[in-house]
Structure formats: C-alpha cells, structure tokens
Coordinates of C-alpha atoms and ligand atoms in Angstrom, one line a residue:
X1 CA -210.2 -79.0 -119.8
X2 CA -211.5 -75.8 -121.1
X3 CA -213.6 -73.4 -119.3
X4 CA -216.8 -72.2 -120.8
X5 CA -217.7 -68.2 -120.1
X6 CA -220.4 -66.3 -121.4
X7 CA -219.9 -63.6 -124.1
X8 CA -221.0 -61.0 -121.2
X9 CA -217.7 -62.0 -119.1
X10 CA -215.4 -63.7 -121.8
X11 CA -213.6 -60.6 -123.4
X12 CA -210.5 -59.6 -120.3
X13 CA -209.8 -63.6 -120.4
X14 CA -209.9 -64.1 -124.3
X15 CA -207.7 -61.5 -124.4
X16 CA -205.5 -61.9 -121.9
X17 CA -204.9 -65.5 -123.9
X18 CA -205.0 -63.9 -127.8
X19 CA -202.1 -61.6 -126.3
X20 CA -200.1 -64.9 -124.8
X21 CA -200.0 -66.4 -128.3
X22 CA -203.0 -68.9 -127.3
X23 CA -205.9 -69.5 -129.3
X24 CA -209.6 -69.2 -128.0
X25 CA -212.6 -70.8 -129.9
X26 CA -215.5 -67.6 -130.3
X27 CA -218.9 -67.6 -132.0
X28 CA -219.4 -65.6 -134.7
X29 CA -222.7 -65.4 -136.9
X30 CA -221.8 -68.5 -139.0
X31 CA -220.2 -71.2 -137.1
X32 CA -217.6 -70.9 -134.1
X33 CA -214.8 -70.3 -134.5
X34 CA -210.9 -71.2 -133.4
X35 CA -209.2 -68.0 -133.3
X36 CA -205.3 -67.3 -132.7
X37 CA -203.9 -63.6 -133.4
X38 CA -202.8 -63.9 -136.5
X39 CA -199.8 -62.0 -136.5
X40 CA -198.4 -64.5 -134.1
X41 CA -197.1 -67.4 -135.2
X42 CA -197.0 -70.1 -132.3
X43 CA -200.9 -68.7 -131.9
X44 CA -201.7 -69.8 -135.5
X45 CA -199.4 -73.4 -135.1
X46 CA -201.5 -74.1 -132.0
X47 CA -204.9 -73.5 -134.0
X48 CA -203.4 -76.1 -136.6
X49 CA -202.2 -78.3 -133.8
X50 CA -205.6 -78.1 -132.0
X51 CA -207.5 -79.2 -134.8
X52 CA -205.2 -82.1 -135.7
X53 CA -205.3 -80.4 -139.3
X54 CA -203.6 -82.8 -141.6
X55 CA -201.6 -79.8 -143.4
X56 CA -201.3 -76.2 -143.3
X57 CA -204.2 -74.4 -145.0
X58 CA -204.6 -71.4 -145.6
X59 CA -207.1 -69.3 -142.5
X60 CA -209.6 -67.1 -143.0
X61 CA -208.0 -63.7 -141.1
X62 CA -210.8 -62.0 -139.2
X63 CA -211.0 -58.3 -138.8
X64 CA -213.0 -55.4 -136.8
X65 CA -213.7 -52.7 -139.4
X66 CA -212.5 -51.7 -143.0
X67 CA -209.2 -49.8 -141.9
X68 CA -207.9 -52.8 -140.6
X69 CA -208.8 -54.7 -143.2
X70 CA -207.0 -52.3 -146.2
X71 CA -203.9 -52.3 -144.0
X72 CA -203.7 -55.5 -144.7
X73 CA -205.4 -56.7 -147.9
X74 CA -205.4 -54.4 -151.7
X75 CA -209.0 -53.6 -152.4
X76 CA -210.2 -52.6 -155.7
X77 CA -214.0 -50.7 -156.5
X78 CA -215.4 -54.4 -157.0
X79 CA -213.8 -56.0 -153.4
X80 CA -215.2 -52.9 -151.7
X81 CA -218.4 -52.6 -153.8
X82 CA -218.5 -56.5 -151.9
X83 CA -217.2 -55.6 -148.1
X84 CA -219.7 -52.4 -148.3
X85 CA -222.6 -54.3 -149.0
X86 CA -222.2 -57.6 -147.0
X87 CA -219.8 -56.9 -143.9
X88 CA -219.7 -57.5 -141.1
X89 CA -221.7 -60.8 -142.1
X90 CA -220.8 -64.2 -143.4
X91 CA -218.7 -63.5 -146.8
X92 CA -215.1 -63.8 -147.0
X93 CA -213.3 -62.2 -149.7
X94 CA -209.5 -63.5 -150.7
X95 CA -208.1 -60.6 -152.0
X96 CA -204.3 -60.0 -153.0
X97 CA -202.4 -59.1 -149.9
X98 CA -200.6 -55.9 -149.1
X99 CA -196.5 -56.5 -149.0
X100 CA -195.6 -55.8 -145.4
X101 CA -199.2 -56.2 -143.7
X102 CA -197.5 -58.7 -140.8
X103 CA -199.9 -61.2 -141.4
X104 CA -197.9 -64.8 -139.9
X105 CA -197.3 -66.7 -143.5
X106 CA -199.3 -70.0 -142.2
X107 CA -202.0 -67.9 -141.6
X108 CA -201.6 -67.6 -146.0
X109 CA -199.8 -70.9 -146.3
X110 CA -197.6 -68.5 -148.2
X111 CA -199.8 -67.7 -150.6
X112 CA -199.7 -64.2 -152.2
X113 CA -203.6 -63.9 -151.5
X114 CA -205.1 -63.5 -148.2
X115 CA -208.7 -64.3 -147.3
X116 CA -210.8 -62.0 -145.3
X117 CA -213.8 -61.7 -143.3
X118 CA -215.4 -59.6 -141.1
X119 CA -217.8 -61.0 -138.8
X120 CA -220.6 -59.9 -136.4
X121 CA -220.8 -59.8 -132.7
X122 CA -218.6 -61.0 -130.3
X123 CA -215.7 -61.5 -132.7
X124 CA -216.2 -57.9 -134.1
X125 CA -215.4 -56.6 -130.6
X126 CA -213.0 -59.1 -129.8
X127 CA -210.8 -57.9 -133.0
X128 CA -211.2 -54.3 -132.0
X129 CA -210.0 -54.9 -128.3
X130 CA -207.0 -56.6 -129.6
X131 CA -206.4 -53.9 -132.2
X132 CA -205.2 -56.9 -134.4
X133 CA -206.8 -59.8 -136.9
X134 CA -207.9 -63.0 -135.5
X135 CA -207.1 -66.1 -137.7
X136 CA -210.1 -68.9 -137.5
X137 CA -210.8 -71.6 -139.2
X138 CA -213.8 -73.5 -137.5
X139 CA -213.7 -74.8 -134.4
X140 CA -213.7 -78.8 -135.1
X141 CA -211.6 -81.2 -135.5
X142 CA -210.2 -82.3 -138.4
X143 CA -212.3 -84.2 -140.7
X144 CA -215.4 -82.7 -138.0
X145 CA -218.8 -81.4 -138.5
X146 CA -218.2 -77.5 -137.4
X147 CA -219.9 -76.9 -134.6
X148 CA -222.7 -74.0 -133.8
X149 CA -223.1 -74.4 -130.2
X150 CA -220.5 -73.8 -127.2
X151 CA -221.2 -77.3 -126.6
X152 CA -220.4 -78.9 -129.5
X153 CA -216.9 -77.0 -129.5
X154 CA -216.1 -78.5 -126.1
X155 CA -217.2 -82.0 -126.4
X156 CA -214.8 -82.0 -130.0
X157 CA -211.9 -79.8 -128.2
X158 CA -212.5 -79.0 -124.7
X159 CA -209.3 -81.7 -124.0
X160 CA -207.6 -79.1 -126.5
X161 CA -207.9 -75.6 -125.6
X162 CA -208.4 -73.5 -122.4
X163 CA -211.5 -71.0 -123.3
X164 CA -214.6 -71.5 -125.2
X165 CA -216.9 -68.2 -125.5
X166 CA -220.8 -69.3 -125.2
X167 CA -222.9 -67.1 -127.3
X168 CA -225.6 -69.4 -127.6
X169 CA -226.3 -71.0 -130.9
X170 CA -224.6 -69.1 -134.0
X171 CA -227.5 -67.8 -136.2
X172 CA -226.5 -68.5 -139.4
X173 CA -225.4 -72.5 -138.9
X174 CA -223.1 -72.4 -142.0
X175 CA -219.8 -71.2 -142.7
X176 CA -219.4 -68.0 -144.9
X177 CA -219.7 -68.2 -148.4
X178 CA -215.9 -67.4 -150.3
X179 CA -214.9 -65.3 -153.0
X180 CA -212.3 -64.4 -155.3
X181 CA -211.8 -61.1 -157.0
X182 CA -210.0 -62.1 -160.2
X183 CA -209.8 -58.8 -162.0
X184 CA -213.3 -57.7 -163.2
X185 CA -214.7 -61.2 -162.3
X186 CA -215.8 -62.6 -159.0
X187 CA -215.1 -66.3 -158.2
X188 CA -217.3 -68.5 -156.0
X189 CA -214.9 -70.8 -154.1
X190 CA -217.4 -72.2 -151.3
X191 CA -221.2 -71.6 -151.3
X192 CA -221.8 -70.5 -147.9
X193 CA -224.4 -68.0 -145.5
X194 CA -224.9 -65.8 -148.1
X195 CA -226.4 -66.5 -151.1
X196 CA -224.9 -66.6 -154.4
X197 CA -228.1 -64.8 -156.1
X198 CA -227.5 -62.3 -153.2
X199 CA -224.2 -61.4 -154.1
X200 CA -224.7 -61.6 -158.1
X201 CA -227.4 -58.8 -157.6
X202 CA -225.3 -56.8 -155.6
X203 CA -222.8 -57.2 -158.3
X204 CA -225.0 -56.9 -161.4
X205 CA -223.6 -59.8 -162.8
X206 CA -223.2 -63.9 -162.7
X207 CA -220.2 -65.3 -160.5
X208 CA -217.6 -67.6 -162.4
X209 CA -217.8 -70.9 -160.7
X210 CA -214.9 -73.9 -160.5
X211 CA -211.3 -73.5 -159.2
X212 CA -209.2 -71.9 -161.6
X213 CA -206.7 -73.9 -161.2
X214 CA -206.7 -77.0 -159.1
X215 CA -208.4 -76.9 -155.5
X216 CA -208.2 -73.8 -154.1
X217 CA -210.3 -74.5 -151.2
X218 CA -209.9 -77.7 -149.0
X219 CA -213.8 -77.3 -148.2
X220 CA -213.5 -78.1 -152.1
X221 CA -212.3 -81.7 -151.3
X222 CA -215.0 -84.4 -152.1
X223 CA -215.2 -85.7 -148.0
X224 CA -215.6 -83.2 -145.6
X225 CA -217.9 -82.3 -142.9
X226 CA -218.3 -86.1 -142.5
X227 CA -220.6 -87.6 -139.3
X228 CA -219.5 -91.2 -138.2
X229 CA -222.6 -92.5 -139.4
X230 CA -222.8 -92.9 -143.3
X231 CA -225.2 -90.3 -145.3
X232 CA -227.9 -90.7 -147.8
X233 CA -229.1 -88.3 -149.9
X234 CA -232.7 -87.5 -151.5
X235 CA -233.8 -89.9 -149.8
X236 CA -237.6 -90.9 -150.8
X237 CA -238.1 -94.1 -148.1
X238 CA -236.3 -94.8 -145.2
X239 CA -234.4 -97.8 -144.4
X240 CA -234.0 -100.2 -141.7
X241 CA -231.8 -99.2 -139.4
X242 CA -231.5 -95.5 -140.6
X243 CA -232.2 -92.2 -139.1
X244 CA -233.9 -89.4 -141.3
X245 CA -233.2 -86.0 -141.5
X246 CA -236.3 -84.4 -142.8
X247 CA -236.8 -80.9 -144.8
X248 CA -240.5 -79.3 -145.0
X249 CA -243.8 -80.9 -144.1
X250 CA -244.2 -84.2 -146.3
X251 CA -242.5 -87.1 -145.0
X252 CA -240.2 -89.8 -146.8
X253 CA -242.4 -93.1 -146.6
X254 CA -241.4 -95.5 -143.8
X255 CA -240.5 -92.6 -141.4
X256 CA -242.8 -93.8 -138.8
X257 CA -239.7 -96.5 -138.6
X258 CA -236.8 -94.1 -138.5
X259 CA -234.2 -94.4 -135.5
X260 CA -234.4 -91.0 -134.9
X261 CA -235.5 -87.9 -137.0
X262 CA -234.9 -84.1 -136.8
X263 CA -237.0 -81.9 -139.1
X264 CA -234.5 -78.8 -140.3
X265 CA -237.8 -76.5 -141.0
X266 CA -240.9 -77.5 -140.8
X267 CA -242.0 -74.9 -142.9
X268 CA -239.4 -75.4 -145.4
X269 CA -237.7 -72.5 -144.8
X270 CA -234.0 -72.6 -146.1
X271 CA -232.5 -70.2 -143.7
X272 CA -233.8 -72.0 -140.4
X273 CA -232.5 -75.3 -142.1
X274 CA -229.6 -74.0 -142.4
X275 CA -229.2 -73.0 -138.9
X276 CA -230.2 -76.2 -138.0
X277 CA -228.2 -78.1 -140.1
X278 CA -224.2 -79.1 -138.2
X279 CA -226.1 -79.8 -134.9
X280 CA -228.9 -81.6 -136.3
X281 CA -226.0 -84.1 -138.0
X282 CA -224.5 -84.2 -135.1
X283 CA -227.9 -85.6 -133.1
X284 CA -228.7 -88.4 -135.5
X285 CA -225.2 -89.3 -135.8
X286 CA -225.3 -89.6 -131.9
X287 CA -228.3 -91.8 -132.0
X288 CA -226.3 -94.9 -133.2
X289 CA -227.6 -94.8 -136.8
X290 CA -225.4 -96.5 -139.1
X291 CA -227.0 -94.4 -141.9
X292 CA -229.0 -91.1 -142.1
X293 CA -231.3 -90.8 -144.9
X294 CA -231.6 -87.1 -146.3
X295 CA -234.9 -85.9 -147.8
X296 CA -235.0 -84.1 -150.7
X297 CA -233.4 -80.3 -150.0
X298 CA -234.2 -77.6 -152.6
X299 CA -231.1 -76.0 -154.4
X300 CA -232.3 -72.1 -154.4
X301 CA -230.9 -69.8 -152.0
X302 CA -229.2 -71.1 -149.2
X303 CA -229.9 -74.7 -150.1
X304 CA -227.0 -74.5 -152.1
X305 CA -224.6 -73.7 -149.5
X306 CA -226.4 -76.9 -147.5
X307 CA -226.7 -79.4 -150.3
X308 CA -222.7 -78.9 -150.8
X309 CA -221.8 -79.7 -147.1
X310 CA -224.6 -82.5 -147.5
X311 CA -222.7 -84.3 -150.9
X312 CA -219.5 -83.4 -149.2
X313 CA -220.9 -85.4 -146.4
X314 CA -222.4 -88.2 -147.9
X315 CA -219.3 -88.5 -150.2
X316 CA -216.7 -91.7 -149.9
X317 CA -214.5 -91.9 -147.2
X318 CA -211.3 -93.0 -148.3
X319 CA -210.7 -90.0 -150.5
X320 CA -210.1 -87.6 -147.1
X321 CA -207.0 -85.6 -148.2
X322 CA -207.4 -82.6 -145.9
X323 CA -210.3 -80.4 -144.2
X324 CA -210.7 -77.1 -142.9
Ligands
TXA1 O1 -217.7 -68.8 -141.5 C1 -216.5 -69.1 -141.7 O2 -215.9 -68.9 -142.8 C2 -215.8 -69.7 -140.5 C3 -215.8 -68.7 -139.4 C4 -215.0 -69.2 -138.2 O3 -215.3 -67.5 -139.8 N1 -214.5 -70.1 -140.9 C5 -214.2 -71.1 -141.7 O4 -212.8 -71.3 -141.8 O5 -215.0 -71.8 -142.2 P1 -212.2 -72.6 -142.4 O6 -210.7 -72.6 -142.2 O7 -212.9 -73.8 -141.9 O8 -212.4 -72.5 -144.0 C6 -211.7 -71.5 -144.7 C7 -211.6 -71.8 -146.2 C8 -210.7 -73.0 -146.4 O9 -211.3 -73.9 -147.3 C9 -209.4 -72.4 -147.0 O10 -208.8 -73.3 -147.9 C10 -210.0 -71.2 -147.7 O11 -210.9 -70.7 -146.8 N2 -209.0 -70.2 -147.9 C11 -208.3 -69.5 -147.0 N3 -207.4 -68.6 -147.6 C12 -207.5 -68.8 -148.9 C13 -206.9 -68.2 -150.0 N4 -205.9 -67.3 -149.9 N5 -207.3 -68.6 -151.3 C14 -208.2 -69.6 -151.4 N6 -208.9 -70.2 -150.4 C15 -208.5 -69.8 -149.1
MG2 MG1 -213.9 -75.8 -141.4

C-alpha cells in the first residue's frame, strides 16, 4: 500500500523514487498528478501500467522554469508570449519538440510534438530538485474521475504505487486547459483551468477550435471522467432515486427528495465550482445513486472547461475507447 507524507516531508522520498525509475502521484494546482521522470522509460511504462491505461497516450511533460522547458521544446514569439503570461499555472502548450531533448518516446507516443506544462507548488520544486521533467497524466485510473485530494488518489491507486504527496485539496479542481501553436494560430485541444477568454485576450485574438485532424486529445473522446452512477444533465426536477448536484442558489424542483446533494457554489461562482467539481462526483456517486441529476451550469468562463467534463460524463458508455 502506499504511504501518504505531507508536502513538508515528501521531497528526499519522492525523490529518492523519481531517481529509481518509480513514479509518485504529487498535487499540483489543477488536479494530482502521477508523475515518472520522463527521461526514463520503465518510470513512464509504470505510470501507464498504474493507471491500467488502455493504450499509450501521449503525457503531459512537466517542467520547473523556462530553461528547461526550451531545452526541450522549439518556442516561437506566440508559445512564449503564452508560457510568459500563464506559467507556472494550469496551461499546457504542445509545441514541436527539439531533436535530441531525451524526452522517453511514450512520454510523446512518438509524436513529433511534445506537450508542456509548468505547474505551481510542490511539483515546481520537485522538477527543480530532480533537475529533470516529470511526465503526469492524472492520477486515476483509467476510465476515473481525476482526483483533487490525497485521498482520492489512494483509495483509486494506493494498491498501485508506493508514495502519495498530501497537499491538501488542489485549488484549481480541473485539469489544465491545452493548446496548440499551429503557426500564427493557437488551437484549443481541452478547455481546462484557464479560461479560453483569458488566453484569447492575452493573445489579441480568437482560438481555432476542433481537432485538425482526427482526435488529438483522448480527453476528446465522448466518455470520459465517467462516475459509476449514470449522469444527467440540466436537470430542471429531480427524480426518484437520483442524487442532485446543484449550481447557485435556486433549486431544481423535487430536491427536498434527492438522495444526496452537494451544492458546487452557493454563490454561483464558477471558479469554486470548479474546485469542487471531481470530489463532489465522487460523493454522490458514493451515495448509491443510480443517477445524478445536474442543474443547469453556465458556459462563460470556467463553466466551459466544467460543462465538457460534465457531457463527457454523462455521455454513453459503450463508446469508451481510451482516457487519460
Ligand atoms: O492539469 C493537468 O493537465 C494534469 C496535471 C497532472 O498536470 N494532467 C493531465 O494529464 O490532465 P492527462 O494525461 O490526464 O491529459 C493530458 C492530455 C491527454 O488528453 C493527451 O492526449 C494530451 O494531453 N496530449 C499530450 N501530448 C499531446 C500532444 N503532443 N498532442 C496533442 N495532445 C497531447
Ligand atoms: Mg486524465
């Protein structure tokens, strides 16, 4: 079983395990993740292997400040423009990789891009101790809701792994928003913690949207982030049976009768709902609910990012080709 340390007195045995080609699940500000030094292959099989990942998909690799991230990825004035502005923090840009920057090939799946991230925190430092990138996808298994607490990362793959750092619950709740510089444009590939109004202004000008060609992302795929009860969105009444997940301060009729509810924000703010939003799933879904009913969630800002985990959710099972 894994052991569970505080961020305080994690870093000599995350280390010590990074260095041994093992992989370590860390918080970072979006959601936890699974990381494995990503210049090391049998570290990046295990994170596959650990997460019962149906195929290898490309990782996000994870790096400590902008040297280490041009010695291993070909910025232009756009792609820095980005990283300036939003890192560390939870965007991820894929970027064209530089020839020779000893990145493992399944951290790429061998593709000639490479998609990069710089997060906050405990990972930042982590990185920096190491003196190399961290590859991390989140820290669920496959087919999983990604988890935001220490907890949730050991009752999912405590059986797994050897070391979970606590840090608490990750702030941001949602996984990073992705990006592709394709020349002068920029491509959203996964709404995400930041939002896509924030980066257009940063930018000056509107993102493309859609995969170019094909899926690009597996957090594209229709089922993802699924909960073992079934979901239901914009919900207006609740059902018998059904647990609600609320948003704001008016309530869906019949909620009086509802198995369980969570409220995501009260107040209706997006960015707390968003925080809220993996472990609050993961409550109602423990409370035996064969369904949970979704109120109505707003689209601006970061309701994007959440109404696309929600649809991906609440979207038919049988379809499950892959996750990340
Ligand atoms: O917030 C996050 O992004 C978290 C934390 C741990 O950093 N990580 C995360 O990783 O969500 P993961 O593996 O669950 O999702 C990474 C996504 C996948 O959908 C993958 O297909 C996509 O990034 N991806 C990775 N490399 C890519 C590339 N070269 N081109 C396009 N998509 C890529
Ligand atoms: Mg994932």
């Amino acid at each position: 079983m894994a052991e569970i340390i505080f961020v305080a007195e994690a870093m000599e045995r995350a280390l010590a395990l990074l260095e041994g080609g093992d992989v370590v699940a860390i918080p970072t500000e979006t959601v936890y993740g699974l990381a494995g030094d990503a210049t090391n292959g049998i570290g990046v099989a295990r994170i596959f292997e650990a997460k019962g990942r149906p195929r290898f998909n490309p990782l996000i690799a994870h790096v400590a400040d902008m040297a280490m991230a041009e010695r291993i990825a070909l910025f232009d004035p756009l792609s820095r423009k980005l990283a300036e502005t939003f890192w560390p923090g939870p965007l991820t840009l894929v970027l064209p990789q530089r020839p020779g920057n000893g990145i493992h090939p399944l951290v790429t799946a061998g593709l000639d891009t490479i998609a990069l991230r710089m997060p906050r925190g405990f990972g930042g430092d982590l990185i920096a101790r190491l003196g190399r990138p961290l590859a991390a996808p989140s820290a669920n298994s496959s087919g999983r809701i990604s988890a935001t607490t220490a907890q949730a990362v050991f009752g999912d793959l405590g059986g797994r792994i050897r070391l979970v750092v606590d840090g608490g619950a990750t702030p941001v709740g949602l996984e990073s928003t992705i990006v592709k510089i394709e020349g002068s444009r920029v491509r959203l590939l996964r709404p995400g913690g930041i939002a896509v109004g924030e980066i257009e202004l940063a930018l000056g000008k509107t993102l493309l949207r859609g995969a170019a060609a094909g899926i690009e992302a597996p957090g594209m795929l229709a089922s993802h982030y699924a909960p073992g009860a079934a979901v239901r969105l914009n919900a207006h009444a609740v059902d018998l049976g059904e647990a609600l997940l609320a948003f704001g301060s008016r309530r869906a009729a019949g909620w009086e009768h509802a198995v369980a509810l969570s409220n995501l924000s009260e107040s209706g703010d997006l960015r707390e709902a968003a925080s809220n939003l993996f472990a609050y799933m993961q409550d109602l879904d423990r409370s035996g609910a064969s369904t949970i009913a979704v109120e109505p969630i707003p689209f601006e800002g970061l309701g994007e990012a959440i109404n696309d985990r929600l649809s991906r959710a609440a979207a038919p099972r049988d379809n499950i080709v892959s996750e990340t």
